[in-house]
Amino acid sequence: MFLGIDVGTSGTRAVLVNRAGKVVASASSDHAPISSPQIGWAEQDPEDWWRAAQQAIAQVTKNQKVECIGITGQMHGCVMLDANGEVLRPALIWCDQRTQPECDDLHAQLGRDKLIELTCNPALPNFTLTKLLWVRKHQPEIFARIAHVLCPKDYVRFRLTGEYAIDMQEASGTLLLDVTHRRWSQEVAAAAGIPMSWLPRLFEGPEICARVRADIAGLKAGTPVVAGAGDQGAGAVGMGILKPGSVSATIGTSGVVFAATSAPTRDPQGRLHTFCHAAPGIWHVMGVTNAAGLSLRYLRDTLLGGDYDQLTALAAEAPAGSDGLLWLPYLFGERTPHLDPNARAAFLGITASHNRAHFVRAVMEGVAFSLQDSFTLLAELAIPVNRIRLGGGGARSPLWRQIQADVYNHPVELLEAEEGGAFGAALLAGTGAGAWPSVEAACEATIRPAATVAPANATVMNTAYARYTRAYPPLKNLYAQ
């Protein structure tokens, strides 16, 4: 059995996968809600991740022998530890938007083009480095005590093994990695004033990097642990997105369009992220919507109530295009394509004829439109799209599947078992343990398409998308700082 652990935003999930690629057990444990003491701030307690991880692991390891472990999780978070490995403050997580001034300072110091040359990406508030720079400016007494910096899933591995380690794909999202050459960028670290000693050792995703240090949550001491990947890298492995032309569109808390590439392909404007893949020797580009599934959750929690099945059934009562109602899903600013932490969400085009069904459907369509922005950029950069596979909540909802096929104007594939990042992490673990000779072989042996959804309302959605793309610029001027 191979154990995959996914340290997400809302909870931690654990799955056990056998050599046939079948999930034989799964469990999850919720995290405490995100703390947002000021607008645009987002923090979580790393100790809460460790609590949830132990609970989820213990539920799936009963009477099971685990051969190897892979870990994945939310990317970009900044966990700061002292010399004894103690957490110094709550972690600033991926959707925290407070660090735009630090981004501007870094661009002024290094030059935006130079930073993209060195790391394949511009400075964004989401990235780990800019969070460190905010702490240096605003909490110097904490900054002075930092000895180690980890991302969320790597903190859980540290608690499990005592090792400070990170994989290439996750490290790509720190803004401290030379993505092209798959090594830490000493030039960026020096310019930012970050000691290289703070950075964990680098490994490829399927490499064994640590071992469980004691019997914990049903795991035996000495069980090997591979480096794993960030949630999007592991999710792409779990969906078989490894060859050029293969693309995934995943709607979870955030939304991601992920395209595998055989070489690092940079967007000169930095609107798409260019990262190392979880599999050795390949890369990927990635467009991100900060509030994808989060948009539907926001609508449910603040306005409509009910559960997601009830909401999507309601949305199906409204026509494609929502009779002109639009949703801009910028609840936490936006990454792709706007790179604007001050972007604000909005419903536009409300009339007296719109009802609850229109509002739910508009949210679902608005999230798909935001992901279509990424597909537009893939076309601009001549990155091929031969196959689109759906993941996350957007793959489990029949209506959201159809909306995506219509908005992308491309058939979309569903998988026999779409298990997300935890499944991909387990495949990386199996590769590290020698069950498969490569990540590619692991995917070929275990991932099977189940169905294809063809576009049915592409003309209507193309017209609606054109309207959507005209909506952001005037709102930007309202909230520019």
Short mmCIF file of C-alpha atoms in Angstrom, two decimals:
data_model
loop_
_atom_site.label_atom_id
_atom_site.label_comp_id
_atom_site.label_asym_id
_atom_site.label_seq_id
_atom_site.Cartn_x
_atom_site.Cartn_y
_atom_site.Cartn_z
CA MET A 1 0.00 0.00 0.00
CA PHE A 2 1.10 3.55 -0.76
CA LEU A 3 -0.14 6.43 1.38
CA GLY A 4 -0.96 9.81 -0.15
CA ILE A 5 -1.50 12.77 2.18
CA ASP A 6 -3.02 16.04 0.95
CA VAL A 7 -2.68 19.03 3.30
CA GLY A 8 -5.35 21.23 1.73
CA THR A 9 -6.80 24.57 2.70
CA SER A 10 -10.02 23.35 4.31
CA GLY A 11 -8.73 19.98 5.53
CA THR A 12 -6.20 17.15 5.23
CA ARG A 13 -7.04 13.99 3.31
CA ALA A 14 -5.27 10.64 3.34
CA VAL A 15 -5.71 7.80 0.83
CA LEU A 16 -4.26 4.30 0.60
CA VAL A 17 -3.59 3.10 -2.94
CA ASN A 18 -2.55 -0.41 -3.97
CA ARG A 19 -0.32 -1.43 -6.86
CA ALA A 20 -3.32 -1.72 -9.16
CA GLY A 21 -4.03 1.97 -8.61
CA LYS A 22 -7.17 1.31 -6.55
CA VAL A 23 -8.00 3.49 -3.57
CA VAL A 24 -8.64 1.02 -0.75
CA ALA A 25 -9.20 3.53 2.06
CA SER A 26 -9.62 7.27 2.43
CA ALA A 27 -10.30 9.68 5.27
CA SER A 28 -10.18 13.40 5.92
CA SER A 29 -10.04 15.79 8.83
CA ASP A 30 -11.15 19.42 8.65
CA HIS A 31 -8.91 22.37 9.42
CA ALA A 32 -9.89 25.37 11.48
CA PRO A 33 -11.27 28.18 9.27
CA ILE A 34 -8.84 30.60 7.62
CA SER A 35 -8.03 33.54 9.86
CA SER A 36 -8.39 36.89 8.08
CA PRO A 37 -7.75 39.63 10.67
CA GLN A 38 -7.62 42.27 7.93
CA ILE A 39 -9.03 42.46 4.40
CA GLY A 40 -6.81 40.45 2.08
CA TRP A 41 -5.03 38.58 4.88
CA ALA A 42 -5.18 34.76 5.13
CA GLU A 43 -3.44 32.75 7.82
CA GLN A 44 -3.54 29.23 9.27
CA ASP A 45 -1.92 27.50 12.22
CA PRO A 46 0.60 24.83 11.06
CA GLU A 47 -0.02 22.86 14.24
CA ASP A 48 -3.64 22.45 13.12
CA TRP A 49 -2.45 20.88 9.85
CA TRP A 50 -0.39 18.38 11.84
CA ARG A 51 -3.36 17.54 14.07
CA ALA A 52 -5.58 16.95 11.04
CA ALA A 53 -2.91 14.92 9.26
CA GLN A 54 -2.49 12.57 12.22
CA GLN A 55 -6.24 12.06 12.45
CA ALA A 56 -6.64 11.34 8.71
CA ILE A 57 -3.61 9.03 8.60
CA ALA A 58 -4.73 7.05 11.64
CA GLN A 59 -8.12 6.38 10.05
CA VAL A 60 -6.69 4.80 6.88
CA THR A 61 -3.69 2.90 8.29
CA LYS A 62 -5.60 0.57 10.60
CA ASN A 63 -4.28 -2.97 10.04
CA GLN A 64 -2.51 -1.84 6.87
CA LYS A 65 1.20 -1.94 6.09
CA VAL A 66 2.32 1.22 4.30
CA GLU A 67 5.27 0.71 1.97
CA CYS A 68 5.94 4.37 1.12
CA ILE A 69 4.39 7.80 1.71
CA GLY A 70 3.86 10.79 -0.59
CA ILE A 71 2.76 14.21 0.60
CA THR A 72 1.07 17.05 -1.25
CA GLY A 73 -0.80 20.16 -0.22
CA GLN A 74 -1.69 23.80 -0.69
CA MET A 75 1.19 25.69 -2.30
CA HIS A 76 3.02 28.95 -1.52
CA GLY A 77 2.33 29.09 2.21
CA CYS A 78 5.13 30.43 4.39
CA VAL A 79 5.90 28.45 7.57
CA MET A 80 8.64 30.08 9.65
CA LEU A 81 10.51 27.97 12.21
CA ASP A 82 13.20 28.77 14.74
CA ALA A 83 16.41 26.78 15.26
CA ASN A 84 14.50 24.22 17.34
CA GLY A 85 11.86 23.69 14.66
CA GLU A 86 9.21 25.62 16.59
CA VAL A 87 6.61 27.64 14.64
CA LEU A 88 7.21 31.38 15.05
CA ARG A 89 3.85 32.72 13.85
CA PRO A 90 0.76 31.57 11.93
CA ALA A 91 1.55 30.72 8.33
CA LEU A 92 0.67 33.22 5.61
CA ILE A 93 -1.07 30.99 3.05
CA TRP A 94 -1.51 31.01 -0.72
CA CYS A 95 -4.48 33.39 -0.91
CA ASP A 96 -2.96 36.07 1.34
CA GLN A 97 -2.81 39.33 -0.63
CA ARG A 98 -1.02 41.75 1.72
CA THR A 99 2.42 41.69 0.09
CA GLN A 100 2.03 43.78 -3.07
CA PRO A 101 4.44 46.46 -1.70
CA GLU A 102 7.08 43.75 -1.24
CA CYS A 103 6.48 42.59 -4.82
CA ASP A 104 6.99 46.14 -6.04
CA ASP A 105 10.20 46.48 -3.99
CA LEU A 106 11.58 43.22 -5.39
CA HIS A 107 10.82 44.28 -8.97
CA ALA A 108 12.46 47.66 -8.35
CA GLN A 109 15.56 46.03 -6.89
CA LEU A 110 16.10 43.19 -9.36
CA GLY A 111 14.02 44.31 -12.33
CA ARG A 112 10.83 42.49 -13.25
CA ASP A 113 12.28 41.04 -16.45
CA LYS A 114 15.41 39.89 -14.62
CA LEU A 115 13.33 38.16 -11.96
CA ILE A 116 11.34 36.33 -14.65
CA GLU A 117 14.66 35.36 -16.28
CA LEU A 118 15.96 33.94 -12.99
CA THR A 119 12.80 32.21 -11.70
CA CYS A 120 10.47 32.11 -14.75
CA ASN A 121 7.93 34.15 -12.76
CA PRO A 122 7.33 37.70 -11.54
CA ALA A 123 6.83 38.56 -7.88
CA LEU A 124 3.24 37.95 -6.78
CA PRO A 125 1.63 38.29 -3.34
CA ASN A 126 0.82 34.59 -3.39
CA PHE A 127 4.46 33.47 -3.49
CA THR A 128 6.42 32.45 -0.40
CA LEU A 129 9.30 34.90 -0.74
CA THR A 130 7.11 38.00 -0.68
CA LYS A 131 5.52 36.77 2.55
CA LEU A 132 8.97 36.49 4.14
CA LEU A 133 9.76 40.04 3.07
CA TRP A 134 6.53 41.29 4.64
CA VAL A 135 7.48 39.68 7.96
CA ARG A 136 10.93 41.27 7.77
CA LYS A 137 9.37 44.71 7.33
CA HIS A 138 6.48 44.44 9.76
CA GLN A 139 7.61 41.86 12.34
CA PRO A 140 11.42 42.14 12.48
CA GLU A 141 11.58 40.47 15.89
CA ILE A 142 10.10 37.30 14.34
CA PHE A 143 12.22 37.55 11.19
CA ALA A 144 15.37 37.68 13.33
CA ARG A 145 14.53 34.28 14.84
CA ILE A 146 13.89 32.40 11.57
CA ALA A 147 16.15 29.42 10.96
CA HIS A 148 14.02 27.35 8.54
CA VAL A 149 11.31 28.14 5.97
CA LEU A 150 8.90 25.46 4.77
CA CYS A 151 5.69 25.20 2.76
CA PRO A 152 2.59 23.67 4.39
CA LYS A 153 2.94 20.05 3.31
CA ASP A 154 6.65 20.15 4.02
CA TYR A 155 5.92 21.19 7.60
CA VAL A 156 3.76 18.08 8.00
CA ARG A 157 6.64 16.00 6.60
CA PHE A 158 9.00 17.69 9.08
CA ARG A 159 6.74 16.72 11.98
CA LEU A 160 6.53 13.18 10.60
CA THR A 161 10.25 12.68 9.84
CA GLY A 162 12.31 15.50 11.34
CA GLU A 163 13.71 16.35 7.89
CA TYR A 164 13.66 19.75 6.18
CA ALA A 165 12.93 18.90 2.53
CA ILE A 166 10.97 20.21 -0.46
CA ASP A 167 10.27 19.05 -4.00
CA MET A 168 11.04 20.92 -7.23
CA GLN A 169 7.41 21.62 -8.13
CA GLU A 170 6.54 23.12 -4.74
CA ALA A 171 9.82 25.06 -4.63
CA SER A 172 8.91 26.66 -7.97
CA GLY A 173 6.14 28.54 -6.17
CA THR A 174 8.45 30.10 -3.60
CA LEU A 175 10.04 32.56 -6.10
CA LEU A 176 13.42 31.34 -4.86
CA LEU A 177 13.95 28.52 -7.39
CA ASP A 178 15.86 28.68 -10.65
CA VAL A 179 13.08 26.82 -12.44
CA THR A 180 15.01 26.32 -15.66
CA HIS A 181 17.94 24.57 -13.96
CA ARG A 182 15.98 23.01 -11.05
CA ARG A 183 18.09 24.50 -8.24
CA TRP A 184 17.80 27.28 -5.66
CA SER A 185 18.58 30.71 -7.08
CA GLN A 186 21.42 32.11 -5.02
CA GLU A 187 21.10 35.40 -6.89
CA VAL A 188 17.47 35.93 -5.92
CA ALA A 189 18.06 34.81 -2.33
CA ALA A 190 21.01 37.21 -2.00
CA ALA A 191 19.07 40.12 -3.50
CA ALA A 192 16.16 39.44 -1.14
CA GLY A 193 18.39 38.99 1.90
CA ILE A 194 17.31 35.38 2.55
CA PRO A 195 20.07 33.08 3.89
CA MET A 196 20.46 29.91 1.83
CA SER A 197 20.66 27.99 5.12
CA TRP A 198 16.95 28.66 5.67
CA LEU A 199 15.96 26.74 2.55
CA PRO A 200 15.22 23.00 2.74
CA ARG A 201 17.00 20.38 0.64
CA LEU A 202 15.65 19.96 -2.90
CA PHE A 203 14.41 16.66 -4.31
CA GLU A 204 12.50 15.47 -7.36
CA GLY A 205 8.92 14.44 -6.62
CA PRO A 206 9.37 10.62 -6.54
CA GLU A 207 12.70 10.71 -4.68
CA ILE A 208 12.83 9.27 -1.17
CA CYS A 209 13.89 12.19 1.02
CA ALA A 210 13.08 11.11 4.58
CA ARG A 211 11.81 8.32 6.82
CA VAL A 212 9.18 8.30 9.54
CA ARG A 213 11.11 8.92 12.75
CA ALA A 214 8.84 7.12 15.22
CA ASP A 215 5.64 5.08 15.27
CA ILE A 216 3.05 7.79 14.53
CA ALA A 217 -0.67 7.50 13.70
CA GLY A 218 -0.38 3.88 12.64
CA LEU A 219 2.81 4.38 10.63
CA LYS A 220 5.96 2.45 11.46
CA ALA A 221 9.27 4.15 12.16
CA GLY A 222 11.55 3.95 9.14
CA THR A 223 8.75 4.04 6.52
CA PRO A 224 10.17 5.94 3.51
CA VAL A 225 8.69 9.28 2.45
CA VAL A 226 9.12 10.77 -1.04
CA ALA A 227 9.35 14.50 -1.75
CA GLY A 228 5.89 14.63 -3.34
CA ALA A 229 4.60 17.84 -4.91
CA GLY A 230 2.38 20.84 -4.40
CA ASP A 231 -1.33 20.18 -4.78
CA GLN A 232 -1.44 21.12 -8.45
CA GLY A 233 1.62 19.07 -9.39
CA ALA A 234 0.37 16.01 -7.53
CA GLY A 235 -3.13 16.53 -8.91
CA ALA A 236 -1.69 16.58 -12.43
CA VAL A 237 0.11 13.30 -11.77
CA GLY A 238 -3.15 11.84 -10.49
CA MET A 239 -4.83 12.89 -13.74
CA GLY A 240 -2.04 11.79 -16.08
CA ILE A 241 -1.10 15.32 -17.24
CA LEU A 242 2.51 14.65 -18.21
CA LYS A 243 2.87 15.02 -21.98
CA PRO A 244 2.68 18.23 -24.06
CA GLY A 245 -0.89 18.74 -25.25
CA SER A 246 -2.39 17.27 -22.09
CA VAL A 247 -4.16 19.86 -19.94
CA SER A 248 -6.25 19.73 -16.79
CA ALA A 249 -8.88 22.17 -15.55
CA THR A 250 -9.43 21.74 -11.83
CA ILE A 251 -12.02 23.53 -9.72
CA GLY A 252 -11.30 23.22 -6.02
CA THR A 253 -11.09 26.09 -3.55
CA SER A 254 -9.01 27.75 -6.24
CA GLY A 255 -9.19 26.96 -9.94
CA VAL A 256 -6.24 25.86 -12.06
CA VAL A 257 -5.52 25.26 -15.73
CA PHE A 258 -2.40 23.09 -15.87
CA ALA A 259 -0.50 22.26 -19.08
CA ALA A 260 2.54 19.98 -19.24
CA THR A 261 5.54 21.18 -21.30
CA SER A 262 8.79 19.51 -22.33
CA ALA A 263 10.81 22.65 -21.54
CA PRO A 264 10.29 25.74 -19.36
CA THR A 265 7.94 28.02 -21.33
CA ARG A 266 7.75 31.57 -19.99
CA ASP A 267 4.96 34.07 -20.36
CA PRO A 268 6.89 37.34 -20.80
CA GLN A 269 4.19 39.13 -18.79
CA GLY A 270 4.14 36.52 -16.03
CA ARG A 271 0.38 35.94 -16.26
CA LEU A 272 0.89 32.16 -16.29
CA HIS A 273 3.18 30.49 -13.76
CA THR A 274 6.05 28.41 -15.14
CA PHE A 275 7.06 25.65 -12.71
CA CYS A 276 8.97 22.38 -12.60
CA HIS A 277 6.64 19.40 -12.84
CA ALA A 278 6.38 16.76 -10.13
CA ALA A 279 7.94 14.28 -12.55
CA PRO A 280 11.67 14.69 -13.28
CA GLY A 281 12.73 16.33 -16.52
CA ILE A 282 9.46 18.06 -17.42
CA TRP A 283 7.84 21.40 -16.63
CA HIS A 284 4.38 22.93 -16.70
CA VAL A 285 2.56 26.22 -17.05
CA MET A 286 -0.34 27.03 -14.80
CA GLY A 287 -3.07 29.65 -14.72
CA VAL A 288 -4.79 30.24 -11.39
CA THR A 289 -8.16 31.60 -10.28
CA ASN A 290 -7.94 32.39 -6.59
CA ALA A 291 -11.64 31.91 -5.75
CA ALA A 292 -13.16 29.15 -7.89
CA GLY A 293 -15.07 26.67 -5.72
CA LEU A 294 -14.65 29.30 -3.03
CA SER A 295 -17.04 31.50 -5.03
CA LEU A 296 -19.82 28.91 -4.78
CA ARG A 297 -19.08 28.39 -1.11
CA TYR A 298 -19.24 32.15 -0.54
CA LEU A 299 -22.63 32.34 -2.26
CA ARG A 300 -23.92 29.45 -0.16
CA ASP A 301 -22.57 30.69 3.17
CA THR A 302 -23.48 34.36 2.86
CA LEU A 303 -26.64 34.48 0.75
CA LEU A 304 -28.43 31.25 -0.16
CA GLY A 305 -27.68 28.44 2.29
CA GLY A 306 -28.40 24.83 1.40
CA ASP A 307 -25.90 22.25 0.17
CA TYR A 308 -24.01 22.09 -3.10
CA ASP A 309 -26.32 19.50 -4.68
CA GLN A 310 -29.29 21.78 -3.99
CA LEU A 311 -27.48 24.78 -5.42
CA THR A 312 -26.41 23.06 -8.64
CA ALA A 313 -29.92 21.64 -9.11
CA LEU A 314 -31.21 25.18 -8.75
CA ALA A 315 -28.63 26.50 -11.25
CA ALA A 316 -29.82 23.97 -13.84
CA GLU A 317 -33.16 25.82 -13.94
CA ALA A 318 -31.48 28.88 -15.48
CA PRO A 319 -30.47 28.94 -19.16
CA ALA A 320 -26.91 28.88 -20.46
CA GLY A 321 -25.53 32.41 -20.22
CA SER A 322 -27.68 33.17 -17.14
CA ASP A 323 -29.73 35.67 -19.17
CA GLY A 324 -26.82 38.11 -19.14
CA LEU A 325 -25.95 37.94 -15.43
CA LEU A 326 -22.18 37.84 -14.84
CA TRP A 327 -20.02 36.94 -11.85
CA LEU A 328 -16.42 38.13 -11.55
CA PRO A 329 -14.84 35.72 -9.03
CA TYR A 330 -12.24 38.05 -7.54
CA LEU A 331 -12.94 37.45 -3.84
CA PHE A 332 -9.20 37.29 -3.02
CA GLY A 333 -7.87 39.53 -5.78
CA GLU A 334 -6.84 37.62 -8.87
CA ARG A 335 -3.80 35.95 -10.38
CA THR A 336 -4.36 34.88 -13.99
CA PRO A 337 -4.56 36.95 -16.10
CA HIS A 338 -4.76 40.21 -14.14
CA LEU A 339 -2.06 39.81 -11.44
CA ASP A 340 -4.11 42.22 -9.35
CA PRO A 341 -4.39 41.71 -5.58
CA ASN A 342 -6.89 44.60 -5.44
CA ALA A 343 -9.35 43.07 -7.91
CA ARG A 344 -12.84 42.79 -6.44
CA ALA A 345 -15.64 40.33 -7.07
CA ALA A 346 -18.93 41.53 -8.54
CA PHE A 347 -22.28 40.50 -9.95
CA LEU A 348 -23.00 42.54 -13.08
CA GLY A 349 -26.10 42.94 -15.21
CA ILE A 350 -28.70 42.24 -12.52
CA THR A 351 -32.30 42.77 -13.61
CA ALA A 352 -35.67 42.19 -11.97
CA SER A 353 -36.02 39.04 -14.07
CA HIS A 354 -33.08 37.30 -12.41
CA ASN A 355 -33.80 34.84 -9.61
CA ARG A 356 -31.80 32.60 -7.30
CA ALA A 357 -31.15 30.07 -10.07
CA HIS A 358 -29.54 32.75 -12.24
CA PHE A 359 -27.20 33.80 -9.45
CA VAL A 360 -25.96 30.27 -8.81
CA ARG A 361 -25.48 29.54 -12.49
CA ALA A 362 -23.73 32.88 -13.02
CA VAL A 363 -21.22 31.96 -10.31
CA MET A 364 -20.53 28.59 -11.93
CA GLU A 365 -20.16 30.19 -15.35
CA GLY A 366 -18.01 33.04 -14.01
CA VAL A 367 -15.54 30.55 -12.56
CA ALA A 368 -15.36 28.75 -15.92
CA PHE A 369 -14.84 32.09 -17.69
CA SER A 370 -11.94 32.86 -15.36
CA LEU A 371 -10.33 29.55 -16.32
CA GLN A 372 -10.98 30.26 -19.99
CA ASP A 373 -8.72 33.29 -19.53
CA SER A 374 -5.90 30.78 -18.97
CA PHE A 375 -6.79 28.80 -22.09
CA THR A 376 -6.69 32.08 -24.03
CA LEU A 377 -3.11 32.61 -22.81
CA LEU A 378 -2.11 29.04 -23.73
CA ALA A 379 -3.21 29.78 -27.29
CA GLU A 380 -1.29 33.07 -27.25
CA LEU A 381 1.90 31.22 -26.23
CA ALA A 382 1.31 28.43 -28.80
CA ILE A 383 1.04 25.78 -26.06
CA PRO A 384 -1.01 22.92 -27.54
CA VAL A 385 -4.27 21.74 -26.01
CA ASN A 386 -5.13 18.30 -27.35
CA ARG A 387 -6.90 16.85 -24.33
CA ILE A 388 -8.65 18.51 -21.37
CA ARG A 389 -9.29 16.49 -18.23
CA LEU A 390 -11.47 17.83 -15.43
CA GLY A 391 -10.69 17.60 -11.73
CA GLY A 392 -11.98 18.75 -8.35
CA GLY A 393 -15.56 19.72 -7.60
CA GLY A 394 -15.92 20.95 -11.17
CA ALA A 395 -15.54 17.34 -12.34
CA ARG A 396 -18.07 15.91 -9.89
CA SER A 397 -20.94 18.24 -10.84
CA PRO A 398 -22.65 17.25 -14.12
CA LEU A 399 -23.75 20.85 -14.70
CA TRP A 400 -20.28 22.27 -14.07
CA ARG A 401 -18.81 19.68 -16.46
CA GLN A 402 -21.17 20.83 -19.20
CA ILE A 403 -20.53 24.51 -18.46
CA GLN A 404 -16.79 23.93 -18.78
CA ALA A 405 -17.10 22.03 -22.06
CA ASP A 406 -19.25 24.88 -23.41
CA VAL A 407 -16.97 27.68 -22.19
CA TYR A 408 -13.75 26.01 -23.35
CA ASN A 409 -15.50 24.92 -26.58
CA HIS A 410 -13.63 21.65 -26.32
CA PRO A 411 -14.60 18.11 -25.28
CA VAL A 412 -13.62 17.42 -21.67
CA GLU A 413 -12.66 14.04 -20.22
CA LEU A 414 -13.71 12.55 -16.91
CA LEU A 415 -11.61 9.93 -15.18
CA GLU A 416 -12.74 6.58 -13.82
CA ALA A 417 -11.50 7.66 -10.39
CA GLU A 418 -10.64 11.32 -9.90
CA GLU A 419 -9.03 11.25 -6.48
CA GLY A 420 -7.10 14.53 -6.62
CA GLY A 421 -3.71 15.38 -5.23
CA ALA A 422 -3.62 12.65 -2.57
CA PHE A 423 -3.86 10.00 -5.31
CA GLY A 424 -1.04 11.63 -7.27
CA ALA A 425 1.08 11.77 -4.11
CA ALA A 426 0.49 8.04 -3.63
CA LEU A 427 1.63 7.37 -7.22
CA LEU A 428 4.80 9.37 -6.54
CA ALA A 429 5.31 7.24 -3.42
CA GLY A 430 4.83 4.05 -5.44
CA THR A 431 7.34 5.25 -8.01
CA GLY A 432 9.84 6.01 -5.26
CA ALA A 433 9.31 2.54 -3.81
CA GLY A 434 9.96 0.91 -7.20
CA ALA A 435 6.42 -0.28 -7.93
CA TRP A 436 6.67 1.55 -11.26
CA PRO A 437 9.85 2.55 -13.11
CA SER A 438 8.72 6.14 -13.69
CA VAL A 439 5.93 8.56 -12.94
CA GLU A 440 4.76 8.18 -16.53
CA ALA A 441 4.57 4.39 -16.11
CA ALA A 442 2.61 4.81 -12.87
CA CYS A 443 0.04 6.97 -14.64
CA GLU A 444 -0.26 4.62 -17.61
CA ALA A 445 -0.88 1.69 -15.26
CA THR A 446 -3.48 3.32 -13.03
CA ILE A 447 -5.36 6.18 -14.75
CA ARG A 448 -8.32 5.37 -16.95
CA PRO A 449 -10.69 7.83 -18.72
CA ALA A 450 -14.36 7.11 -18.06
CA ALA A 451 -16.40 9.52 -20.20
CA THR A 452 -16.24 12.57 -22.45
CA VAL A 453 -18.55 15.60 -22.37
CA ALA A 454 -18.95 17.48 -25.65
CA PRO A 455 -19.84 21.19 -25.95
CA ALA A 456 -23.57 21.86 -26.30
CA ASN A 457 -23.92 25.63 -25.84
CA ALA A 458 -20.59 26.93 -27.11
CA THR A 459 -22.04 29.81 -29.16
CA VAL A 460 -24.02 31.23 -26.25
CA MET A 461 -21.07 30.89 -23.89
CA ASN A 462 -18.62 32.45 -26.34
CA THR A 463 -20.85 35.55 -26.48
CA ALA A 464 -21.09 35.63 -22.68
CA TYR A 465 -17.32 35.22 -22.31
CA ALA A 466 -16.69 38.16 -24.62
CA ARG A 467 -18.88 40.27 -22.32
CA TYR A 468 -17.04 38.90 -19.28
CA THR A 469 -13.64 39.95 -20.63
CA ARG A 470 -14.87 43.57 -20.94
CA ALA A 471 -16.04 43.75 -17.32
CA TYR A 472 -12.77 43.86 -15.38
CA PRO A 473 -11.06 47.06 -16.68
CA PRO A 474 -13.68 49.58 -15.46
CA LEU A 475 -13.90 47.87 -12.07
CA LYS A 476 -10.10 47.94 -11.75
CA ASN A 477 -10.19 51.73 -11.82
CA LEU A 478 -12.71 51.78 -8.98
CA TYR A 479 -10.49 49.83 -6.60
CA ALA A 480 -6.97 50.68 -7.72
CA GLN A 481 -4.70 51.69 -4.84
#
